[in-house]
XYZ file of C-alpha atoms in Angstrom:
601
model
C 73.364 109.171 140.346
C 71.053 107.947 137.254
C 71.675 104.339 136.085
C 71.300 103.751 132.573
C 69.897 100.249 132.255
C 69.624 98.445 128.531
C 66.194 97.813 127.008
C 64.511 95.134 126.796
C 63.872 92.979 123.769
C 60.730 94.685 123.208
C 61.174 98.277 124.085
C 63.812 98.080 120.751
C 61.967 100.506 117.994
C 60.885 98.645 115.084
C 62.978 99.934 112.255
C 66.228 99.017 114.330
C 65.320 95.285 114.567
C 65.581 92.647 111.391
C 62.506 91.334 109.723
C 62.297 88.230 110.533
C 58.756 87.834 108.823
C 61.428 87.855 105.161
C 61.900 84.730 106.542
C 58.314 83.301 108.764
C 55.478 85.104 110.003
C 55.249 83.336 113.267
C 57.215 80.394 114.949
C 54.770 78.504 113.893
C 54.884 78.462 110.316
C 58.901 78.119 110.530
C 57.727 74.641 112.709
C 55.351 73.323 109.964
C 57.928 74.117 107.565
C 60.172 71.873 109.240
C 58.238 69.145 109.441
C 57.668 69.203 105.546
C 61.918 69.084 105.401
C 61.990 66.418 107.881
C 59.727 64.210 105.651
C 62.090 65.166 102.684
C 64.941 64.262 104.617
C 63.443 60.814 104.599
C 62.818 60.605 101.033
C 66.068 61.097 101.032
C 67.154 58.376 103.312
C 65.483 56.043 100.392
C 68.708 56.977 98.282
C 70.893 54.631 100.438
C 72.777 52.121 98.628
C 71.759 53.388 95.308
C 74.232 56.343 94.188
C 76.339 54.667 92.148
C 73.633 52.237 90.406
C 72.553 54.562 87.630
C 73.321 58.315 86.667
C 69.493 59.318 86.998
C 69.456 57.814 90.525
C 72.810 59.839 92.143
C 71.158 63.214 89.906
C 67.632 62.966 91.641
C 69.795 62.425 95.479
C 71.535 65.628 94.481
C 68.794 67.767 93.409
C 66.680 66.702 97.111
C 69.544 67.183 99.080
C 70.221 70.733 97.703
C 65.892 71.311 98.464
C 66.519 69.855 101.497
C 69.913 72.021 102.411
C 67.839 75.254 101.236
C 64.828 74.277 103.157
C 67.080 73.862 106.148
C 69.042 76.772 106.125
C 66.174 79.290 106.320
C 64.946 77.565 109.212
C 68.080 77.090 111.032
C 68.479 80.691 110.642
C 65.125 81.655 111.754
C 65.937 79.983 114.978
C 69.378 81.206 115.279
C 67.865 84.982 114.678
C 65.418 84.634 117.369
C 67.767 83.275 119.618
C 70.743 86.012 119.097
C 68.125 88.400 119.290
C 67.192 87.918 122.740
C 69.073 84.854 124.803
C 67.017 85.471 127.611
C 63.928 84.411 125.672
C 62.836 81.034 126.732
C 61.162 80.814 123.921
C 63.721 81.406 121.150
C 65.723 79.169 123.430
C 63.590 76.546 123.318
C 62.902 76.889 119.597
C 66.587 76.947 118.918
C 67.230 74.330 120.506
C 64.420 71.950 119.012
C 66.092 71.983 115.725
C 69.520 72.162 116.563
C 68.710 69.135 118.577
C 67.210 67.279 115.161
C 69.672 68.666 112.884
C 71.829 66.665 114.369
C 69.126 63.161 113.390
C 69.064 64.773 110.165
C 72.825 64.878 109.646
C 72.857 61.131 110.598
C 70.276 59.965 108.282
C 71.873 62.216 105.212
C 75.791 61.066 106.501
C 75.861 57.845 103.667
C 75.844 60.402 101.212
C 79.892 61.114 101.014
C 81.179 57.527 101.690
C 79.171 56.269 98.474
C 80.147 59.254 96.787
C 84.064 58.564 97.583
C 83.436 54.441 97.411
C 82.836 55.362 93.169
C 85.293 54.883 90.846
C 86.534 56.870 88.775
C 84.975 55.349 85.571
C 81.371 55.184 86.737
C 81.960 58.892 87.515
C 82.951 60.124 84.743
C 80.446 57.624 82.770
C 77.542 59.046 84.989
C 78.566 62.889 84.370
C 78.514 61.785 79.951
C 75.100 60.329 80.628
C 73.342 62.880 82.909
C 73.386 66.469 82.157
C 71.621 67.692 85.223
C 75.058 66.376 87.141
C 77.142 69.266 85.431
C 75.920 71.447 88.011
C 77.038 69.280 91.098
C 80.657 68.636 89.606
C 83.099 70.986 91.423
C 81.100 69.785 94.649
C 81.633 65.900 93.873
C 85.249 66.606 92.841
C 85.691 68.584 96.328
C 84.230 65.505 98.127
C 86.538 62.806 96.474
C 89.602 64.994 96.960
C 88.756 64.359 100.383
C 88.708 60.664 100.285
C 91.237 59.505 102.686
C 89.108 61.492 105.343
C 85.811 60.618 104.500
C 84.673 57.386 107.225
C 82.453 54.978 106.295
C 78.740 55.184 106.956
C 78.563 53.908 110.088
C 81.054 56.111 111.381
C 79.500 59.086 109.653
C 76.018 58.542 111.243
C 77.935 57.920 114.796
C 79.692 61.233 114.619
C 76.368 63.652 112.800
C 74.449 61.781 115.637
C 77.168 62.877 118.345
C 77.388 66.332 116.658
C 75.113 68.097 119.108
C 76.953 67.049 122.277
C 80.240 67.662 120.471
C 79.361 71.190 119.903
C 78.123 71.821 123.059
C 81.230 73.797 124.503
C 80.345 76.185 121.768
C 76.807 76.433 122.808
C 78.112 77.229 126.178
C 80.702 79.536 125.431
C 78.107 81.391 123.734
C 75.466 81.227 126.546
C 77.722 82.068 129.489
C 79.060 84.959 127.736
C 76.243 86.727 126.033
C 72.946 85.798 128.698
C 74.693 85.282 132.055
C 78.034 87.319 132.223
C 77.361 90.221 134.035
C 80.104 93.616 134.428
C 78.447 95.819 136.632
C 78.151 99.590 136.899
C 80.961 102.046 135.805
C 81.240 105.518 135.824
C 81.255 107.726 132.708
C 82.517 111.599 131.503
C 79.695 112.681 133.771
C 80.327 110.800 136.972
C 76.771 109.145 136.214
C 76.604 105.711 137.197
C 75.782 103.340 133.937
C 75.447 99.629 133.445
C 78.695 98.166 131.690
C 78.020 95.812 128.652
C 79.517 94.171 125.519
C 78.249 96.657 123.226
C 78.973 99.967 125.103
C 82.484 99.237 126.652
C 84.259 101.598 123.838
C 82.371 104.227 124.815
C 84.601 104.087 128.392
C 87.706 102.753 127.062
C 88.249 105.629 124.569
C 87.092 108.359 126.949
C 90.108 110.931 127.754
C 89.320 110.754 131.402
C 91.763 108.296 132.599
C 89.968 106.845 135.335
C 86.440 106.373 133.459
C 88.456 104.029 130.998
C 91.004 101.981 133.543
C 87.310 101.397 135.614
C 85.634 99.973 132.572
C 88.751 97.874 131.157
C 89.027 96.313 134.890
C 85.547 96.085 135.312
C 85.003 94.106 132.297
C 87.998 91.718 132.833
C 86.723 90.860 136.179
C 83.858 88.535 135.038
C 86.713 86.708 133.041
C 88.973 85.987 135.786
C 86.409 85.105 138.306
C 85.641 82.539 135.425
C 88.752 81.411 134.525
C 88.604 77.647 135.206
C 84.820 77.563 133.588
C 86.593 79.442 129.914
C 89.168 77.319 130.090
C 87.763 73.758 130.741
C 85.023 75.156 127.701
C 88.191 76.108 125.212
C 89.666 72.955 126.261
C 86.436 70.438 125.289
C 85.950 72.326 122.021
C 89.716 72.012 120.766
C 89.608 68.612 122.244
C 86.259 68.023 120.121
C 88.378 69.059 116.910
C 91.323 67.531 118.090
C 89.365 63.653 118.069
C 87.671 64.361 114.954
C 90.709 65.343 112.915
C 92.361 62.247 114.048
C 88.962 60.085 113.828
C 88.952 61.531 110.036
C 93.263 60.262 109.958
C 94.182 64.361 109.326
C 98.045 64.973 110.966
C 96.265 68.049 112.854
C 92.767 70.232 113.632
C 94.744 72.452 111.582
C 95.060 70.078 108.707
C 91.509 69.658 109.211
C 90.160 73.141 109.045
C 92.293 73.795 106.399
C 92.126 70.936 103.880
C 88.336 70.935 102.352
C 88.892 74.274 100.825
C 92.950 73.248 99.649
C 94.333 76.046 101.559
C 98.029 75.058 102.104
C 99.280 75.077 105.849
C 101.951 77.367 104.821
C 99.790 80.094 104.072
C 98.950 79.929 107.896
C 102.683 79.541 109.098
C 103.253 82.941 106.276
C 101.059 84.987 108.222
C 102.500 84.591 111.984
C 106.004 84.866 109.858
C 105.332 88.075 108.226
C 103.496 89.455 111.108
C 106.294 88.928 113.378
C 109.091 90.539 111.338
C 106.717 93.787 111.404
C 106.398 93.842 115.118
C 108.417 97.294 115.264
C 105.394 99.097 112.803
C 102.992 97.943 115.324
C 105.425 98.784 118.359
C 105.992 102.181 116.613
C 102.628 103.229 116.660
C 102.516 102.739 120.437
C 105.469 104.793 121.306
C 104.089 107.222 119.369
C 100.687 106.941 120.818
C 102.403 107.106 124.440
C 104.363 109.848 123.653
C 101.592 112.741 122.295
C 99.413 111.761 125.009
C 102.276 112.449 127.393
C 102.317 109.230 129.438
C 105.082 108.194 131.828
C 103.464 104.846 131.625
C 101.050 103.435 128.832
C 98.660 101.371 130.312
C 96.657 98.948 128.059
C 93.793 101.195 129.204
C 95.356 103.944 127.646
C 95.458 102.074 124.043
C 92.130 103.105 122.667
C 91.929 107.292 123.773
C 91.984 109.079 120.593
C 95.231 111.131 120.118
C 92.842 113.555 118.004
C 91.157 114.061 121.763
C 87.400 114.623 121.493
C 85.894 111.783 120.070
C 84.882 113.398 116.282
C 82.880 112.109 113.547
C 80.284 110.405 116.110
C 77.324 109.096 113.950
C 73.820 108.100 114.304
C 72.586 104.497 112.909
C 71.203 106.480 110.210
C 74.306 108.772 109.399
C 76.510 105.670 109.516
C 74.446 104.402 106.554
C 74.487 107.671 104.760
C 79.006 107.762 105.510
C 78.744 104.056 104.182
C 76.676 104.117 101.124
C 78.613 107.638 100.066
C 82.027 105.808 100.607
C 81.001 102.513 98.627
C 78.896 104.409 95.759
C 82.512 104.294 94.163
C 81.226 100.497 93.261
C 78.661 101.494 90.784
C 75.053 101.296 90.989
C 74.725 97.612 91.074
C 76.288 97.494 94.554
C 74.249 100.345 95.349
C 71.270 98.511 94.736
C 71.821 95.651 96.731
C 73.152 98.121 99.508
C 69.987 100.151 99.181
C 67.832 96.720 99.763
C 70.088 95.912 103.118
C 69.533 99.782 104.411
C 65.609 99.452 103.919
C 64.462 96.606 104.340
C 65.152 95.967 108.217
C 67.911 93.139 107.049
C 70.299 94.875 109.611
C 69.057 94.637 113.546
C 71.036 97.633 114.967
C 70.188 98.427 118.890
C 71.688 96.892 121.925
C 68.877 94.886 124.402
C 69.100 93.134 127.223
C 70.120 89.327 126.524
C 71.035 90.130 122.817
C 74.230 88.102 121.595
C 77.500 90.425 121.818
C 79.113 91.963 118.470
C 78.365 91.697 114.880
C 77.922 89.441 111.481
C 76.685 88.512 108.836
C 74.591 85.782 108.151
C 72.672 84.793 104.611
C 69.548 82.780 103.626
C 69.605 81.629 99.815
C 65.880 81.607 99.426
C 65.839 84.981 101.456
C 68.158 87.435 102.324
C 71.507 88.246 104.245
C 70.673 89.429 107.826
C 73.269 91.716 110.069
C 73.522 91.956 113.937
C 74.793 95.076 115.070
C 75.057 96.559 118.609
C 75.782 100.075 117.756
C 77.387 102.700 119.428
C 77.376 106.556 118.085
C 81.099 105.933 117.332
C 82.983 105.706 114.030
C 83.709 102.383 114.754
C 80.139 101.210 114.086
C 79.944 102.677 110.972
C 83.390 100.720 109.932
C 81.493 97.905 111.481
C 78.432 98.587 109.389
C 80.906 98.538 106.246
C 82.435 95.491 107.145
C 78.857 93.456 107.541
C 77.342 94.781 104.530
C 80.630 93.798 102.477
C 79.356 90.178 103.891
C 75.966 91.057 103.156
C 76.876 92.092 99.396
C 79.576 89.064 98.708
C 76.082 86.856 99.705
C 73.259 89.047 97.310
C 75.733 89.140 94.291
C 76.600 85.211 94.665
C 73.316 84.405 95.300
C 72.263 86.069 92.264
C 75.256 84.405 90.149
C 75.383 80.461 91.588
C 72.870 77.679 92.502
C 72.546 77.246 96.167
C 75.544 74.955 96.636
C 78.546 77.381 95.454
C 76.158 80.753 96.572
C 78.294 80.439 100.027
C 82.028 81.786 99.852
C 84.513 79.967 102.066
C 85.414 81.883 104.749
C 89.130 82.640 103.278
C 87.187 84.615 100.688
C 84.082 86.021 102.657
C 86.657 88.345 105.114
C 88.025 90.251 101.733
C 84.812 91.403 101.141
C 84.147 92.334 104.020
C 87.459 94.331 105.073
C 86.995 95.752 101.287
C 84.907 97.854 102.590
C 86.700 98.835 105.505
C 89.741 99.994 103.210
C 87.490 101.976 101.073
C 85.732 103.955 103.969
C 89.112 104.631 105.068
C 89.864 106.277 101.524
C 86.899 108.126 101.508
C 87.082 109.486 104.652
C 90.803 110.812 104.329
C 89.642 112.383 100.494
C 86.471 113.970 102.487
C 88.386 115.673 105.150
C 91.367 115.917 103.594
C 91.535 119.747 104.857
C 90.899 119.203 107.973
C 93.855 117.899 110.328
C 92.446 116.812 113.478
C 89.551 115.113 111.671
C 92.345 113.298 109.294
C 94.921 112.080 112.392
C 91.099 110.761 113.729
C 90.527 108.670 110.413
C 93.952 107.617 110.522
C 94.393 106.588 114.026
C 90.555 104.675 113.486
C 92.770 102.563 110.144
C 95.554 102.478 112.003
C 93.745 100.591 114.684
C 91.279 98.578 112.206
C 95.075 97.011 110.814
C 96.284 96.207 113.952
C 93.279 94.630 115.063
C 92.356 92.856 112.099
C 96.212 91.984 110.987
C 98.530 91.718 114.210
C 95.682 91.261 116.708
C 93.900 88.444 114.599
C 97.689 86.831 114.014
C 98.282 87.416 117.862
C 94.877 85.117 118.114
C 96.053 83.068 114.990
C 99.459 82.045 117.277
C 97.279 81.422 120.542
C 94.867 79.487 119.156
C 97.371 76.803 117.091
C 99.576 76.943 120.602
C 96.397 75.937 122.421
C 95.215 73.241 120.193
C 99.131 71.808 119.900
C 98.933 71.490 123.518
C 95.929 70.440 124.345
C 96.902 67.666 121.726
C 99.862 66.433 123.390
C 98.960 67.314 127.017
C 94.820 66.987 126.759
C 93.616 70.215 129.346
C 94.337 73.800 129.121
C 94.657 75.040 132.331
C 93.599 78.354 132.937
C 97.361 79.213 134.410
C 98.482 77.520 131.405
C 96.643 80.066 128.929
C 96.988 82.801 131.564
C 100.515 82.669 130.697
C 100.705 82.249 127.466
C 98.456 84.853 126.197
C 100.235 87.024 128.520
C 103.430 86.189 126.755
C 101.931 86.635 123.409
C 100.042 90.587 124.337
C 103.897 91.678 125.497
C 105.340 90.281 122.341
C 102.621 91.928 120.007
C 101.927 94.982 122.050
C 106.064 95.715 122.440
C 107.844 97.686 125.419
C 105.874 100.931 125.191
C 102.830 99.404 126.993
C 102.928 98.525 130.374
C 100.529 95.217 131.366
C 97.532 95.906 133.507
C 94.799 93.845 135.162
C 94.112 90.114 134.489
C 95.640 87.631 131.360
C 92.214 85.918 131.464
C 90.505 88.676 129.425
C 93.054 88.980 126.837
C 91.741 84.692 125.477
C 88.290 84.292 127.375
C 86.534 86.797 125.581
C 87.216 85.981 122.115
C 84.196 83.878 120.416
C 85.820 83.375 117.444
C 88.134 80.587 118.974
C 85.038 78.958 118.810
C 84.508 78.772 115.324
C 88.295 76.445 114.362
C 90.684 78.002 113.031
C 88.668 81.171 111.792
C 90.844 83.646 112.975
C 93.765 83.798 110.613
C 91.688 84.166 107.872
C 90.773 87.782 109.319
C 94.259 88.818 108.524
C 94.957 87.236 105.458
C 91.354 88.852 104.022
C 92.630 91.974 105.280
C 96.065 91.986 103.620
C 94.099 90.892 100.293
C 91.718 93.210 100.405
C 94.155 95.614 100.972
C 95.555 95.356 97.069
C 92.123 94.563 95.121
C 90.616 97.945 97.364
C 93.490 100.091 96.258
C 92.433 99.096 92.375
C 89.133 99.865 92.853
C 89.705 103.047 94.581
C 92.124 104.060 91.619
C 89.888 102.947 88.672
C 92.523 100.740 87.590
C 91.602 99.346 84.180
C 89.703 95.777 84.636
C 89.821 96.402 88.362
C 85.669 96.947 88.854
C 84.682 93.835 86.901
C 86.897 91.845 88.145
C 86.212 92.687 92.069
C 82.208 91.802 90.599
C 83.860 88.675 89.436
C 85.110 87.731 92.126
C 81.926 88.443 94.577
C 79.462 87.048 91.891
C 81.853 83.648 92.717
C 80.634 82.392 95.840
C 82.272 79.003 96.398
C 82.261 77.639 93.108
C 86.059 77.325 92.960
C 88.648 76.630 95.546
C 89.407 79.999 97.348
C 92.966 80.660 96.475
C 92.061 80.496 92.971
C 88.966 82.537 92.981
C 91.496 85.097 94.620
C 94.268 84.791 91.690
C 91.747 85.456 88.892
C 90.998 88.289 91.169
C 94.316 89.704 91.450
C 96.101 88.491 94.914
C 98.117 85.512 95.356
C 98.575 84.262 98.385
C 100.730 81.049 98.307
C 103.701 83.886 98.691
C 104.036 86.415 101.223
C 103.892 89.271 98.445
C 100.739 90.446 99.023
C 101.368 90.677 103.077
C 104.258 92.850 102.126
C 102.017 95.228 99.879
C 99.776 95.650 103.144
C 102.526 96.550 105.461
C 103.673 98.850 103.061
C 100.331 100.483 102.884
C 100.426 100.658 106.897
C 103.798 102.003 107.441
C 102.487 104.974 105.101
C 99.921 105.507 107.107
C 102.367 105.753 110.213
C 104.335 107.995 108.283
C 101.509 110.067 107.290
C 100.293 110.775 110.992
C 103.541 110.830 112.446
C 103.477 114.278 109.854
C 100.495 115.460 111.011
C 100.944 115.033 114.948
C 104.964 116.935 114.145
């Protein structure tokens, strides 16, 4: 039987890998870049003591810090590229490593910066911002800074904890490594009986197959790995939510929670709203899989048997290239401006596409002010990568328009804001896919199955996660280790809750918390579902040329994070400090159901 192996690094064609010359022509030059910002960063040091002396003083600090942050972001990012790219590479490795290891001396020398800022008064502040006019700029930042004052240390304590910062993050570094470079799932079997190497990127080409024993292979296949490694996830999990855990208490917050939370004045509540709402619309989700169990004919509905198209044959399969073509026709209902920017993504190699050996697992986004956003892809000929496609270059256009719009410290949106632009796009591919085939029923129960399982996985699965993740951190508060039984079981209680009584459990609980990196990133995870329930209401404007509706979604990308989020979202039209707009989303889903349910009749 042939074996399908990955290729390496360098057998990857050209146009399907990033430029990373937009950034350096060589290693090299990214180095003796470096070196210039490290010299900067101890101009900078010179600043100490002297903020809040004269207005002219605390303007020049602000000005070479932002140099400094821009220099330091495209060189960061140059390292983390060539890392992701190939983790295997000792090289990238090494070079990754190098200035991750001084970002962290940097941090310490730059960490007097917010105590003197929050040691001001009043007074001299608002004196200083009368005198200066090159401070107008830096306001919104300075207020955001004092607003934190209570968790702002002193400088001592600040240089302690940047200095620490490298060893604190290590579990994250690890997580990373151990799942991307050295987790290994063996061989499956697909369609064909041919024998082919099972990876990250490629396990929804098995899982969706309609042969029921190519897809139960691969799901157990890849959970193995996870269970063997149970002890190693957890102890990592439980050293990165202890990390947060010390810090938020080190900084006096009441929780990591609090923590995560607090800089960008998103109210707990609209955390505890989610898991509410998502819970009293268990039976839309549960629906679905009854449903879903019952066309396909199923005594018993395995979780292997969750992602098998009810359509059957798996339609609309697309090539890198067609995705593009699906993605700019869908979003061209944003005007040319977005198409330009989309247009500059497409072909200019921002976007690296293939699977290789040793490349990091799934997909984002990440954006270089005196650049360009880049996108990591591992694409499969499926649907799904073109949705994923959409959902990076909504990322990818949220970063060109702010960067065009705001200096370089408000050109970066806050999380809570970046995921609406992102599942934006997802909600208007959806809508142009259902208008394209409208006339064609087995193509439209695909499309809707494919939303369908982009809202459960972005809304319930992402709350499932959001519940998880603040169970884990409560306990590992009050307890200090999460034991792999421990989050064995309560995962496990949490998939039978979520996924309801049509699905029968199958294989290992380990798989269902080990895999997900984005426990790794504090408290991230919510914010999926949130984004998705707001983007949900602003996409249905767009797509209806409601009057205003265009500028406004411009408005809101051309933003960044120049205001606090919630507000950037009111002027755009959602509010979420009520559950309103989580309602308008389920409504929009429970169509949906009703809509296939009509078709499949």
């Amino acid at each position: 039987m042939a074996e399908e192996k990955l290729l390496s690094r360098a057998e990857v064609p050209e146009n399907l890998k990033w430029n990373l010359a937009l950034l350096y022509q060589s290693d090299a030059d990214m180095k003796a870049d470096f070196e210039q910002t490290t010299k900067l960063v101890d101009q900078f040091a010179e600043f100490q003591g002297t903020l809040a002396t004269t207005a002219a003083n605390l303007a020049k600090a602000l000005i070479l810090s932002k140099q400094i942050d821009e220099e330091l972001e495209k060189e960061f990012v140059y390292a983390f590229l060539r890392r992701d790219s190939d983790t295997t590479d000792a090289t990238a490795t090494e070079l990754y490593g190098m200035i991750s290891s001084q970002m962290s001396s940097i941090s310490a020398k730059m960490a007097f910066f917010e105590p003197e800022i929050v040691e001001m008064d009043d007074a001299t502040i608002d004196g200083f911002f009368a005198e200066e006019f090159k401070l107008a700029e830096f306001k919104f930042m300075l207020t955001k800074i004092r607003n934190e004052k209570a968790h702002v240390l002193s400088n001592l304590e600040e240089q302690l904890l940047s200095r620490a910062s490298k060893a604190l993050n290590a579990p994250d570094e690890i997580y990373n490594t151990l799942n991307d470079a050295d987790l290994t799932f063996g061989t499956v079997h697909d369609d064909d009986g041919n024998e082919v190497q099972l990876t990250h990127g490629n396990r929804s080409q098995f899982t969706e197959s309609q042969n029921r024993e190519v897809r139960k292979e691969a799901v157990l296949a890849y959970e193995k790995p996870y269970h063997e490694l149970r002890n190693t996830f957890a102890q990592t999990l439980n050293s990165y939510m202890g990390m947060h855990n010390m810090t938020a208490d080190v900084r006096h917050y009441s929780s990591a929670r609090q923590a995560s939370l607090s800089s960008n004045q998103i109210d707990e509540q609209v955390y505890d709203t989610l898991v509410s709402s998502v819970n009293q619309h268990l039976d839309l989700a549960h629906r679905w899989y009854a449903l879903k169990k019952k066309v396909l004919g199923l005594d018993k509905f395995y979780k292997y048997d969750i992602n098998v198209p009810i359509a059957g044959n798996d339609l609309l399969k697309t090539t890198f290239d067609e995705g593009k073509q699906l993605t700019r026709e869908a979003l061209s209902v944003l005007g040319p401006k977005y198409m330009e920017g989309l247009n500059r993504e497409f072909y200019n190699r921002w976007i690296d596409a293939a699977e290789n050996k040793g490349k990091r697992s799934g997909g984002y986004q990440i954006s270089v002010y005196k650049a360009n956003p880049f996108i990591l892809l591992n694409w499969t000929d499926k649907l799904y990568s073109t949705y994923v496609l959409a959902h990076e270059s909504g990322h990818a256009m949220h970063s060109y328009f702010s960067q065009a719009a705001q200096p370089s410290e408000y050109f970066e949106a806050p999380i809570f804001l970046a995921e609406v632009a992102s599942t934006f796009n997802e909600n208007i591919l959806t809508n142009y896919l259902l208008e394209k085939y409208q006339d064609d029923k087995q193509i439209k129960i695909f499309i809707l199955e494919q939303y369908i399982n982009g809202f459960i996985g972005t809304i319930y699965r992402q709350s499932q996660f959001a519940e998880f993740e603040h169970n884990a951190y409560q306990t590992q508060e009050k307890v200090g280790t999460l034991t792999a039984d421990y989050l064995d079981q309560m995962s496990g209680d949490l998939v039978d809750k979520y996924y309801g009584p049509s699905v029968t459990p199958t294989g290992t609980k380990t798989q269902s918390w080990a895999y997900v990196p984005h426990f790794y990133m504090n408290y991230y995870v919510y914010q999926y579902a949130t984004s998705m329930a707001a983007s949900t209401a602003l996409s249905a404007q767009v797509w209806n040329k409601e009057d205003g509706a265009l500028q406004r979604y411009y408005d809101f990308l051309s933003a960044g994070g120049s205001d606090y989020p919630v507000e950037t979202l009111k002027r755009a039209g959602v509010d979420t400090t009520n559950s309103d707009y989580l309602e308008q989303a389920f409504k929009v889903f429970e169509q949906r159901l009703d809509e296939i349910e009509t078709l499949l009749a």
